[in-house]
Structure formats: C-alpha cells, structure tokens
XYZ file of C-alpha atoms in Angstrom:
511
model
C 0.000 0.000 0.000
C 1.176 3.665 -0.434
C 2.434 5.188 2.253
C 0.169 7.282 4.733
C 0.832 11.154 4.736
C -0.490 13.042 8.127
C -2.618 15.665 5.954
C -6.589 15.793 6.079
C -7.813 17.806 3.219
C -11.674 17.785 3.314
C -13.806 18.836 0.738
C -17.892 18.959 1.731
C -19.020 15.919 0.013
C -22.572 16.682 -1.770
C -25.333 14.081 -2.152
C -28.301 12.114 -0.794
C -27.632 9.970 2.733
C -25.956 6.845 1.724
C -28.177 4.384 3.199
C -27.967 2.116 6.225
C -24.742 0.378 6.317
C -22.324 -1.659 8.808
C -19.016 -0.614 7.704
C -16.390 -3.346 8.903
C -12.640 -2.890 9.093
C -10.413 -5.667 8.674
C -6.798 -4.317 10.048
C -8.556 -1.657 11.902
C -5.493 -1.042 13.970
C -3.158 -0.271 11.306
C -2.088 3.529 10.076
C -4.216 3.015 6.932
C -7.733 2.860 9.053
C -6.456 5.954 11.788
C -5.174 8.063 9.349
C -7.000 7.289 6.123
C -10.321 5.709 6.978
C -11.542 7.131 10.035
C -10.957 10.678 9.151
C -12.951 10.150 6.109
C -15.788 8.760 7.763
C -15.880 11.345 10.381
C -15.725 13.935 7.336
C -18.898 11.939 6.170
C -20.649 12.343 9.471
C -20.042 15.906 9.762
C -21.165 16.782 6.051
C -24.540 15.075 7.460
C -24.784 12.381 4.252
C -24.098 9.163 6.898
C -27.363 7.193 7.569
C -28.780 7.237 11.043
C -28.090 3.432 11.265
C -24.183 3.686 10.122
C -21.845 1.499 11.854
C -18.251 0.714 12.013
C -17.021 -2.477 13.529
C -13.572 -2.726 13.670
C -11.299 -5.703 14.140
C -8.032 -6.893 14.687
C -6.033 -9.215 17.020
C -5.246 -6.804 19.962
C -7.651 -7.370 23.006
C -8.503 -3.820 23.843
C -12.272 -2.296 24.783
C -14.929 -0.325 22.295
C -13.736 2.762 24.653
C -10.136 2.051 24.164
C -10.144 1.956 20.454
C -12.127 5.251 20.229
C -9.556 6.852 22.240
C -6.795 5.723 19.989
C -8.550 6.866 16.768
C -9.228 10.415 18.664
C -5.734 10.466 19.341
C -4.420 9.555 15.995
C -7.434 12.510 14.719
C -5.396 14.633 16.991
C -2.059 14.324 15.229
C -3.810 15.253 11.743
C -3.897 18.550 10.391
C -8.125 17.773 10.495
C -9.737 19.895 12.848
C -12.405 17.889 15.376
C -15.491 19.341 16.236
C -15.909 17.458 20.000
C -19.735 17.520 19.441
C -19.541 15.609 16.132
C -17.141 13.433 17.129
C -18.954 12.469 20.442
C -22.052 11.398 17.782
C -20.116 9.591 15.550
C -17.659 8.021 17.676
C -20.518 5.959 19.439
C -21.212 4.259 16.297
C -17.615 2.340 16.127
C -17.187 -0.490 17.888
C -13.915 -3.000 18.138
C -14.056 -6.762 18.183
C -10.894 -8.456 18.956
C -9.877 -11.613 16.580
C -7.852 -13.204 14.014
C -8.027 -14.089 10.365
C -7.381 -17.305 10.249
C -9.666 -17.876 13.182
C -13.370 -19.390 12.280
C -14.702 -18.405 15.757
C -13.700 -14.559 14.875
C -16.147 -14.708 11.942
C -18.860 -16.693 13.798
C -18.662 -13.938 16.685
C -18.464 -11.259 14.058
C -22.044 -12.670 12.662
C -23.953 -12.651 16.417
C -22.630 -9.011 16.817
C -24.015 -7.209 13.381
C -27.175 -9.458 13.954
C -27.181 -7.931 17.003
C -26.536 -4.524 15.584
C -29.623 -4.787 13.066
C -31.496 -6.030 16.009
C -31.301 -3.356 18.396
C -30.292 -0.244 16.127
C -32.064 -1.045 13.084
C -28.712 -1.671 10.853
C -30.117 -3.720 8.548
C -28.521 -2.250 4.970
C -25.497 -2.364 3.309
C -22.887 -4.835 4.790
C -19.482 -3.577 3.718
C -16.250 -4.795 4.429
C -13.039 -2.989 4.087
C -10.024 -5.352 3.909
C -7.023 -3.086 4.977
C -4.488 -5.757 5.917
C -2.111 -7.634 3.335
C -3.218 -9.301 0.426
C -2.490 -12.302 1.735
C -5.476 -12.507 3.540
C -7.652 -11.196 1.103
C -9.263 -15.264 -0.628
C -8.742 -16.183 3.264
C -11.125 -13.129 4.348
C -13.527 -13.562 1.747
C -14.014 -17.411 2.477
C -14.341 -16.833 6.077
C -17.198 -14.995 5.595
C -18.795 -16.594 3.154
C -18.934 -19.772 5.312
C -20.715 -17.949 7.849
C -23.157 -16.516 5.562
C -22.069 -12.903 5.695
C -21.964 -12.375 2.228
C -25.427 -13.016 1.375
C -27.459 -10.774 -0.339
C -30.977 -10.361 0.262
C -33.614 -7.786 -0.963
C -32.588 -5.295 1.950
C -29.261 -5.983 2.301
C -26.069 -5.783 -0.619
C -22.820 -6.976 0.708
C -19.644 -5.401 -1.258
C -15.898 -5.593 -0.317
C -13.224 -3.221 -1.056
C -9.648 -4.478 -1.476
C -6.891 -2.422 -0.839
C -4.309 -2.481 -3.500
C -1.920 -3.979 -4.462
C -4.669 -6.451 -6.094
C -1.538 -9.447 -6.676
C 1.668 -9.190 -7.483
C 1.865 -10.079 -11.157
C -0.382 -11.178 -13.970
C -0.854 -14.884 -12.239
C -1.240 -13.864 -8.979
C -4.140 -11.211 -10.026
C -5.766 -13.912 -12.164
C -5.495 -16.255 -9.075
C -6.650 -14.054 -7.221
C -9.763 -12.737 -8.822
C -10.334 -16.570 -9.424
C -10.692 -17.085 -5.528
C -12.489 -14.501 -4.699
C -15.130 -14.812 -7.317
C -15.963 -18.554 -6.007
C -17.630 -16.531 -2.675
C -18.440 -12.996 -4.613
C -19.748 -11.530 -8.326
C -18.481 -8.461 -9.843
C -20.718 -6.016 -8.846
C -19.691 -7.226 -5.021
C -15.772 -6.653 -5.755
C -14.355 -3.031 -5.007
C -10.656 -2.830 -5.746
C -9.870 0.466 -4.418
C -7.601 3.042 -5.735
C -7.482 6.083 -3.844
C -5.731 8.331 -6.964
C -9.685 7.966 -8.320
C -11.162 9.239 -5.554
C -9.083 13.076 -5.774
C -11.194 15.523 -6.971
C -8.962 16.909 -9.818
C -8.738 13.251 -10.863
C -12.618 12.940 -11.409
C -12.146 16.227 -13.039
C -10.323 14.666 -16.009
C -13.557 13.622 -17.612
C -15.400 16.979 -16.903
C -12.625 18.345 -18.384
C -11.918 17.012 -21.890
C -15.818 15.862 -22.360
C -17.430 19.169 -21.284
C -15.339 21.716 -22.798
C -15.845 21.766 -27.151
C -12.507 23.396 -27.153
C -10.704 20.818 -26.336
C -12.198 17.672 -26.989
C -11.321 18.103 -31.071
C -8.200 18.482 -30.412
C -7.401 15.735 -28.271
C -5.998 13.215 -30.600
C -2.941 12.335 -32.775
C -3.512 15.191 -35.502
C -2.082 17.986 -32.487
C -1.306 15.959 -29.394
C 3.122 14.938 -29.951
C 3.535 13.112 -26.754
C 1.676 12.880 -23.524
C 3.488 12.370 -19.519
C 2.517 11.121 -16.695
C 4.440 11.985 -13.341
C 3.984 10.750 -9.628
C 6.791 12.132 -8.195
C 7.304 11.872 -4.294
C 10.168 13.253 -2.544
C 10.174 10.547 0.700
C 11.996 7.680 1.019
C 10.280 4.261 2.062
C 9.740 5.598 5.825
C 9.177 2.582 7.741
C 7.845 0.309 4.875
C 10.913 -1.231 4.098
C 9.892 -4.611 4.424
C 7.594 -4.510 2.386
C 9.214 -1.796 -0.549
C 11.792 -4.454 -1.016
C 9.341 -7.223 -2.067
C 7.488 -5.005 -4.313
C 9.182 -1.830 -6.011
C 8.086 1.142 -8.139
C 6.515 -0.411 -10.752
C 4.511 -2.862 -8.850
C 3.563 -0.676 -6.397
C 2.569 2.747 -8.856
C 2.296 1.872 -12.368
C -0.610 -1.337 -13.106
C -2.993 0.609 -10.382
C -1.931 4.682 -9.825
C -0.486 5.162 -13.547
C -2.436 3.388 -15.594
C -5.739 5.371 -13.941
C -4.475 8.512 -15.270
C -3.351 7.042 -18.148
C -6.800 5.761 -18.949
C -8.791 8.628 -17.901
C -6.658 10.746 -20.341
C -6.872 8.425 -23.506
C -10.026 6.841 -23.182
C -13.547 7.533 -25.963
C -15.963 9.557 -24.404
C -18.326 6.794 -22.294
C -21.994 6.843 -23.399
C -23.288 8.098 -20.135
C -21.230 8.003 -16.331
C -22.921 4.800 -15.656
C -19.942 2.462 -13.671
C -19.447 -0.243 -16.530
C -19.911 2.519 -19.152
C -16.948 4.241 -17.949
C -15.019 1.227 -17.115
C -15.193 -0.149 -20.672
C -13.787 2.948 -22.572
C -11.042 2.192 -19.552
C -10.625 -1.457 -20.610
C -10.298 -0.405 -24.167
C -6.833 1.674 -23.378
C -5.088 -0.441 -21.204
C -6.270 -3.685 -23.843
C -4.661 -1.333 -26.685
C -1.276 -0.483 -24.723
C 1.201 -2.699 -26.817
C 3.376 -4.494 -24.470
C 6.680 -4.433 -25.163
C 9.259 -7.443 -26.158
C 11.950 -8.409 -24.165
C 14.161 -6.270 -26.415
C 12.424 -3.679 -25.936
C 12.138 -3.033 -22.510
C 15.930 -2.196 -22.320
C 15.043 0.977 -24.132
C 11.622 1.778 -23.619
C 11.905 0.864 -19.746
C 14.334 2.541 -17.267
C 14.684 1.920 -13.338
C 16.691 3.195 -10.992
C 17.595 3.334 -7.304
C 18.084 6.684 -5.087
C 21.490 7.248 -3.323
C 22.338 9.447 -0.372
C 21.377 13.743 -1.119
C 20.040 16.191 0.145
C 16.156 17.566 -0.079
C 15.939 20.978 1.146
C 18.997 21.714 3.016
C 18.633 17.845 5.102
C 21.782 15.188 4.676
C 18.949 11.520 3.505
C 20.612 8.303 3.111
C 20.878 6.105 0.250
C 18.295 2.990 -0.303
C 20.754 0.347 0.420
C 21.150 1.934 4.269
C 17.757 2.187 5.096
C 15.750 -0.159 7.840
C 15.065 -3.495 6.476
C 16.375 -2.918 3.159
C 19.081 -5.628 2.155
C 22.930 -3.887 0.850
C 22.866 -4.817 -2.446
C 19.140 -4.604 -2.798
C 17.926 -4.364 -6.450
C 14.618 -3.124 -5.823
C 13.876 -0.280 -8.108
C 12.695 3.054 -6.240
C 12.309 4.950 -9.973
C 10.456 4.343 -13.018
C 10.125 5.663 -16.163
C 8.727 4.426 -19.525
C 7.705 4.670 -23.180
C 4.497 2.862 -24.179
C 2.290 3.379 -27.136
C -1.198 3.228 -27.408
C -2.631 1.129 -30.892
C -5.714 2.736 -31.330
C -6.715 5.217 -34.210
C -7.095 8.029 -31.845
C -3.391 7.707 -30.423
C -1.544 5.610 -32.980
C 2.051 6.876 -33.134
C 1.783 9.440 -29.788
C 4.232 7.943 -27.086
C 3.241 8.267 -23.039
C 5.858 9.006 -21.150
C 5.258 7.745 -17.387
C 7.394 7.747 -14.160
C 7.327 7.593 -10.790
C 10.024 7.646 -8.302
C 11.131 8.501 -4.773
C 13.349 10.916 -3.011
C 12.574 13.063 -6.121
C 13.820 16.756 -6.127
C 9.931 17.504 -6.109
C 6.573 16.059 -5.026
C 4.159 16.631 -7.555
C 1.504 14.098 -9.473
C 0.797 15.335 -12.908
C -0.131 14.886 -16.311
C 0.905 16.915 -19.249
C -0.333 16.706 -22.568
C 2.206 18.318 -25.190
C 1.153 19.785 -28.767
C 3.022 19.606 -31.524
C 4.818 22.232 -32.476
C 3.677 25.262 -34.734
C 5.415 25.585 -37.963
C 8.538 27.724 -37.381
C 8.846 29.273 -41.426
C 7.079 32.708 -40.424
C 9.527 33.195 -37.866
C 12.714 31.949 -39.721
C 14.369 35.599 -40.348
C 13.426 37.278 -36.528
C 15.552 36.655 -33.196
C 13.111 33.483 -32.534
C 14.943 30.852 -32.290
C 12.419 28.010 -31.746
C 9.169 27.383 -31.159
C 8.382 26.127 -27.413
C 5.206 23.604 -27.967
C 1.975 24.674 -25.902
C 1.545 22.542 -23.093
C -1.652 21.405 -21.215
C -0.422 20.449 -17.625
C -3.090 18.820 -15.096
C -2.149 19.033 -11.946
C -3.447 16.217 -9.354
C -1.330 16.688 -6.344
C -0.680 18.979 -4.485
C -1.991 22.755 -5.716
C -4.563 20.707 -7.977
C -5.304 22.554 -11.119
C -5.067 23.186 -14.774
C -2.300 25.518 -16.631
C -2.089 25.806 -20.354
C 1.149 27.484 -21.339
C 1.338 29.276 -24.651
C 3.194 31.777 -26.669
C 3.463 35.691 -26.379
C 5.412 38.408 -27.693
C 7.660 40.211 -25.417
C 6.620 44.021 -25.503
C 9.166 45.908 -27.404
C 10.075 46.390 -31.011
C 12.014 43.236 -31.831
C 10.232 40.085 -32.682
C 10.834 38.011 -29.336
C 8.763 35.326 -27.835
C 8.109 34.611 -23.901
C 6.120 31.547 -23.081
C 2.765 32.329 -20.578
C 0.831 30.269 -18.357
C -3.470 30.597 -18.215
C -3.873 28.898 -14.962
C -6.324 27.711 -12.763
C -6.593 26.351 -8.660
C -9.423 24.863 -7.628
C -8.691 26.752 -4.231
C -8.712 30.231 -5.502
C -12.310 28.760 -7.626
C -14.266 26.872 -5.287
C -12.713 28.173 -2.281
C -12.018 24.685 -0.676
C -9.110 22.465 -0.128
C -9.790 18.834 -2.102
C -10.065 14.904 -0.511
C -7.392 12.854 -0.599
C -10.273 10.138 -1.884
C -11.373 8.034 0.517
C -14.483 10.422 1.286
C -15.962 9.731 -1.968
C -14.934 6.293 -2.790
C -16.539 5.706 0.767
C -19.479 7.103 -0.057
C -19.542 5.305 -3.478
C -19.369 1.771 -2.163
C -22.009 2.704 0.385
C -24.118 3.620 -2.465
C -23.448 1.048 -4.580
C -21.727 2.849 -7.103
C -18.701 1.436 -8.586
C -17.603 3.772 -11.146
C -14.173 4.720 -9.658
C -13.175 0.933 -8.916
C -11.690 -1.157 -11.174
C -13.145 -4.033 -12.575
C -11.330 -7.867 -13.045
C -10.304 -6.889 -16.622
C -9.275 -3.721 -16.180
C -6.908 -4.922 -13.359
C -5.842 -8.307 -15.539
C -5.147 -5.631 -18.575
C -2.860 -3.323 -16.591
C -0.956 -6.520 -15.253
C -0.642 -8.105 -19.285
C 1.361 -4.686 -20.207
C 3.646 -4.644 -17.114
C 4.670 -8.821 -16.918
C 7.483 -8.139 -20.357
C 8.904 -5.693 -18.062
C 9.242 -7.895 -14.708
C 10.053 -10.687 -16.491
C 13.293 -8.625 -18.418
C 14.290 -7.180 -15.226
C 13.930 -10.691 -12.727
C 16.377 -12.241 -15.089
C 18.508 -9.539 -15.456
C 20.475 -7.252 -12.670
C 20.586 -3.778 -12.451
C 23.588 -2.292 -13.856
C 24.609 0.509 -11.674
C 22.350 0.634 -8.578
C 22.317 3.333 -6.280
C 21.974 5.549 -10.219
C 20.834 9.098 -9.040
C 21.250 11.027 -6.016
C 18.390 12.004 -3.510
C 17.360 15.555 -4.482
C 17.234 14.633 -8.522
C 15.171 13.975 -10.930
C 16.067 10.415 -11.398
C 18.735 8.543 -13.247
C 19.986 10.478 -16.361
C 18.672 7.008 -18.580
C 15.260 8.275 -18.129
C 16.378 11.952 -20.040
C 17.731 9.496 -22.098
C 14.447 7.890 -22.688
C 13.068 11.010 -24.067
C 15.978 13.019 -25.973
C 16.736 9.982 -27.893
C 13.013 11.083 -29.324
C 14.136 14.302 -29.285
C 11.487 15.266 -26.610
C 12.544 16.222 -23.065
C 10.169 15.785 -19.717
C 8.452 19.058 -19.098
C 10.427 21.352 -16.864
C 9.233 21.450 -13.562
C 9.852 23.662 -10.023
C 8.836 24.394 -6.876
C-alpha cells in the first residue's frame, strides 16, 4: 500500500444519505484505518450524508475495549492537520465499535455474525454490509471465504454486501488472475471493489469533466495535435518505515498497473456513453487492452529503473536505499520508473506516453501533461526566434490541484521576441475549498453502490498483461549501476535518455 501522509484535506461531500450500512474494518489497527479511513468517515458524518443506522465495527487481534479503540482513533485525529469538532465526534464516535480476533480464526467470523445481527437487532442496521479489507493481500481469498462460510456475504432484498480491497490487487499477472479466481468462487463483480485512492481526488474525477465538457478541447485531443503525452507521480520521501515490504514489491509494482495506468486511462479513453460504472469502465478497458506491451528487447530501451542514493532535499543530509531499515545492501529493488508505451488505437496511434514515478525526487508533484506539436517555425525563420516552445496542457493532481495551459506571447518591445505564458487555474482560488485525498468519496460510493471509480477484473488483468514483459526482463537480469541518481534529482539520467533519444525532453518542472 502507499504510504500514509499526516494531511486531512476535506472537501464537503454533496449528495443524498448513503443508506444504512455496517461498515467493517479488517486491520482496523493499522495507520491506513487511523489516518486514512476514520478521518474520512468522520468527514462523512459531519457533512450530514451518513445514515442514522451507520456502523463501524472494527477488528483486529489486539484485546482492547470499544472505549479504548475510540480513544486511539481520537488520538491519531489529533495528530492530523483535520480539525475535530468534539460535538460531532462524540455522535459519531458511538457508532464504532472493536471486536478483537484473528483471520485465520473461524470463531472470529462466527462472533463477528452474532454481533451485526445484534446490531440490526437493536439499532435497526439492517442495509449495506461492507467490508473494508485493509491488511495484506495475503489474507484477502482467506477473508472472503471466512465470511462466506458464515453466511455474511449473502445478499438479500434489503441488504447488498460489497468488499473493497486495498491495493496492491496481486503481485503479477498470475497472482491477479489467481486471485480474482478465488475470490469470485464466494463474490460476483458487482460485489468486488478494488480500491484506488488516486480515483477518488477531486482533480482526478475532473479529467472527464474536463476534456468531455469543454468543445474546445475535446477536437483536439488526438494524434492530428497531441506529440507526446506524460505522466508523473513524483514523491520526494523515502520508504519511511515500509521497508519490508518496498523491497518485495518496487516502483513499478507498487505505482504503475494501479496509480499510472488510472491517469493514463482517464486521459486516452472515448468519451463513455453516459457516467454509468461499466460505461466508464469499458472505454477504460479499451486503453489499457490497446497499450502494446513491449518485447523483451524492448524493454531495455523503452523501460528505465533506478535506485536513489544518499542527497540532500531541502537543506537535510537523507541516506541512500541500500542503508535504510530493512532494506538488504545490495538490494535491487527499483525506487524509480520511467517508460515509453504506445497506445494502438486510431485516436493515439504513433503518440508515445511518457510515465514515471520515483522517490526521493527533487519535487513532489503528481501530474499529467499533454504536449502539442509544435507550430510551424517558417514565419519566424528571419526574426531573433529561435524556436518554437510547444503549448503545453499540464493537469495538476497533487498537491496545488489545477489546470495551466502554457502558450506563446510576444515580449513588448520592437524586436520580434517570444516569452512563453501560463493561463492557470486552482481549484482553491475557484471553489474556495481544499480537495479529498479520496477516501471520502470512494466511501461514499461503495455505500451507495456505485462502482464507477473501482476497477473491474479486466481492467486490473489488462494493466498486469502490459507490465509482466517488463518484470520478467528485469527478474532475469540485474541492475547495472544501482544506487543511479542522487536524492534531491530527478532520477537517473537514462530516463532523459528515454526522451531526448526522441528528441522530446520531460516538461520542466519547479517548486
């Protein structure tokens, strides 16, 4: 999973009350559920769209009391920049409760049953059963099993029961298959919620709005003006605390199939019929089916990773990868990634994307660029210009969300000179609020039984098909140079590489 910031940015979430609905937390007494879920939840309550006869039952192995665990989440509220109204969190925290047990443990299931009987018993729960599996993968067939053998995953006329699975949703093209296999003996589709919390950022959802809304733009948006489009998730952290489990996984595993690919898709997909979930899901499909995966050849130069040394980030001495807790010191997990792919459809046939992700990047930022080609440069062949600078669309999804479109102007004066301009928009300085980091809405969504922003077994089987070439390439063959770039960079010079050998360079970029 990614790793949990300590920032609360609430936007008022608009809509009907989600119905009735027993909310239960597997892992409820990991960072994910205090810093992630709970805040969200108590967003939900104060925004007034939580149902009467909402409950959260958390539960994990620690034997601690109903008051115990409410303290602990208060705490953990405390050390969020999320301010608490004490009145609304009085209300709400009466509706969690904490149920001590273990995974693997029939019993925990059977007692789990007898209390959210008792729950639609004496409160009138009876709704939505949703279960939230924030604990490893690992557990995720086990989970689903468990309850199905207790009959918690029945659906009756009253009563849906969905599950939302945390990513990463497998490890590889097998394990995903495998995986959706299992789970799919206990649970249909329209039960399954993989959960990516990218789709649930405001500026995210905005994509759509964006190119589909706006006649401007929507012409334009193909091969005949677009030269090349990038994608960047940029973080400038190390792995923290989650070494043990960076080193099994890496960059591309742990961005590119699930955080990636959603922008990717949302950028490059046909306009859906209508927002209805599988509507918007299939133009989705579509991309990621039409990525061409590349051959073993070619992922030594259309794929570059790399590893972050020691540097400096603002003015601080941070170590290198290899001397970090619970990373191994010759480690060759990958902490950067960058590549080339190619999209065979008619709309994008010969425009590369250009993604990456990394950490212990010079900047944090999580953006995607769309580049136009280049105006024809013959008017401006006998005057001081020197080139043309292509206009650039830049959507901006974390942080500062927004939209800039940079363009040319002349410089005032009486010389022919150009200056390149930015039209630019913040949704703060529009709407006059700060934006979710997603788990508000996706919430909300599986609470209401809309699945639009989850994605669906082929979508996830699709992303894995277009990222196995690359694993398999770099299982078999070492790194070359690992640590190869400094903390405080931009990432190995290979991934420059991967551009100017195009000659196209990532978009310039500061704080």
């Amino acid at each position: 999973m990614n790793s949990i910031d300590n920032n609360c940015n609430i936007v008022e979430i608009e809509g009907e009350v989600a119905p009735p609905c027993v909310l239960v937390i597997f892992g409820a007494s990991g960072d994910l559920t205090k810093k992630k879920l709970i805040p969200a939840l108590y967003n939900l309550a104060k925004y007034r769209v939580l149902s009467e006869n909402f409950f959260v039952v958390g539960i994990a192995r620690r034997e601690i009391s109903n008051e115990a665990f409410r303290q602990q989440l208060r705490e953990a509220m405390d050390q969020l920049d999320c301010p608490v109204t004490p009145e609304i969190w009085d209300r709400f925290s009466q509706r969690i409760h904490y149920l001590p047990g273990d995974l693997n443990d029939s019993q925990s299931y059977q007692k789990l049953k007898e209390f959210v009987l008792g729950l639609n018993r004496d409160h009138g729960a009876q709704g939505c059963m949703l279960y939230y599996l924030a604990v490893s993968p690992t557990f995720f067939a086990e989970i689903v099993r468990q309850l199905d053998a207790v009959g918690l995953l029945k659906e009756e006329e009253r009563q849906a029961s969905r599950v939302i699975f945390e990513k990463p949703f497998g490890h590889d093209l097998e394990s995903a298959r495998s995986l959706n296999t299992e789970i799919k003996r206990f649970l249909s589709e329209p039960q399954i919620y993989r959960i990516d919390h990218y789709l649930g950022k405001a500026t995210v959802q905005n994509i759509m709005a964006f190119r589909f809304a706006n006649g401007v733009f929507e012409p334009i948006w193909d091969r005949r003006y677009i030269d090349n489009v990038q994608i960047t998730a940029a973080e400038t952290v190390g792995v923290e605390n989650r070494g043990g489990y960076y080193e099994t996984a890496g960059a591309l595993r742990d961005m590119v199939p699930n955080h990636l690919f959603q922008l990717l898709t949302l950028a490059a997909m046909e306009c859906p019929v209508c927002f209805d979930a599988d509507a918007v899901r299939n133009e989705q499909a579509k991309v990621l089916r039409a990525i061409q995966p590349l051959e073993p050849d070619e992922v030594l130069s259309n794929a570059v990773r790399g590893q972050y040394g020691e540097g400096r980030i603002e003015g601080k001495q941070l170590p290198a990868y290899r001397t970090e807790a619970g990373i191994a010191s010759n480690s060759r997990t990958e902490t950067y990634v960058a590549l080339r792919l190619m999209i065979d459809n008619w709309r994008w046939a010969g425009v590369p994307f250009y993604l990456r992700t990394g950490k212990r990047l010079v900047q944090q930022v999580t953006d995607i660029t769309i580049q136009f080609q280049r105006a024809p440069f013959r008017l401006f062949r006998e005057t001081p210009v020197e080139q043309l600078e292509p206009n650039q669309l830049v959507i901006t999804i974390q942080p500062g969300e927004g939209i800039s479109l940079s363009f040319q102007a002349k410089v005032p004066g009486g010389l022919m000179k150009l200056g390149t301009v930015d039209m630019a928009f913040k949704y703060a300085d529009y709407f006059g609020k700060t934006h979710t980091t997603g788990y508000e809405r996706l919430i909300y969504d599986a609470m209401c039984g809309d699945a639009t922003l989850f994605q669906r077994a082929d979508m996830v089987e699709a992303g894995w098909k277009v990222i196995a070439p690359i694993q398999d390439v770099w299982n078999s063959l070492p790194p070359r140079s690992f640590p190869n770039y400094a903390t405080g960079t931009w990432g190995p010079e290979e991934a420059a590489e991967l551009l100017r050998k195009d000659g196209r360079e990532w978009r310039k970029t500061d704080k």
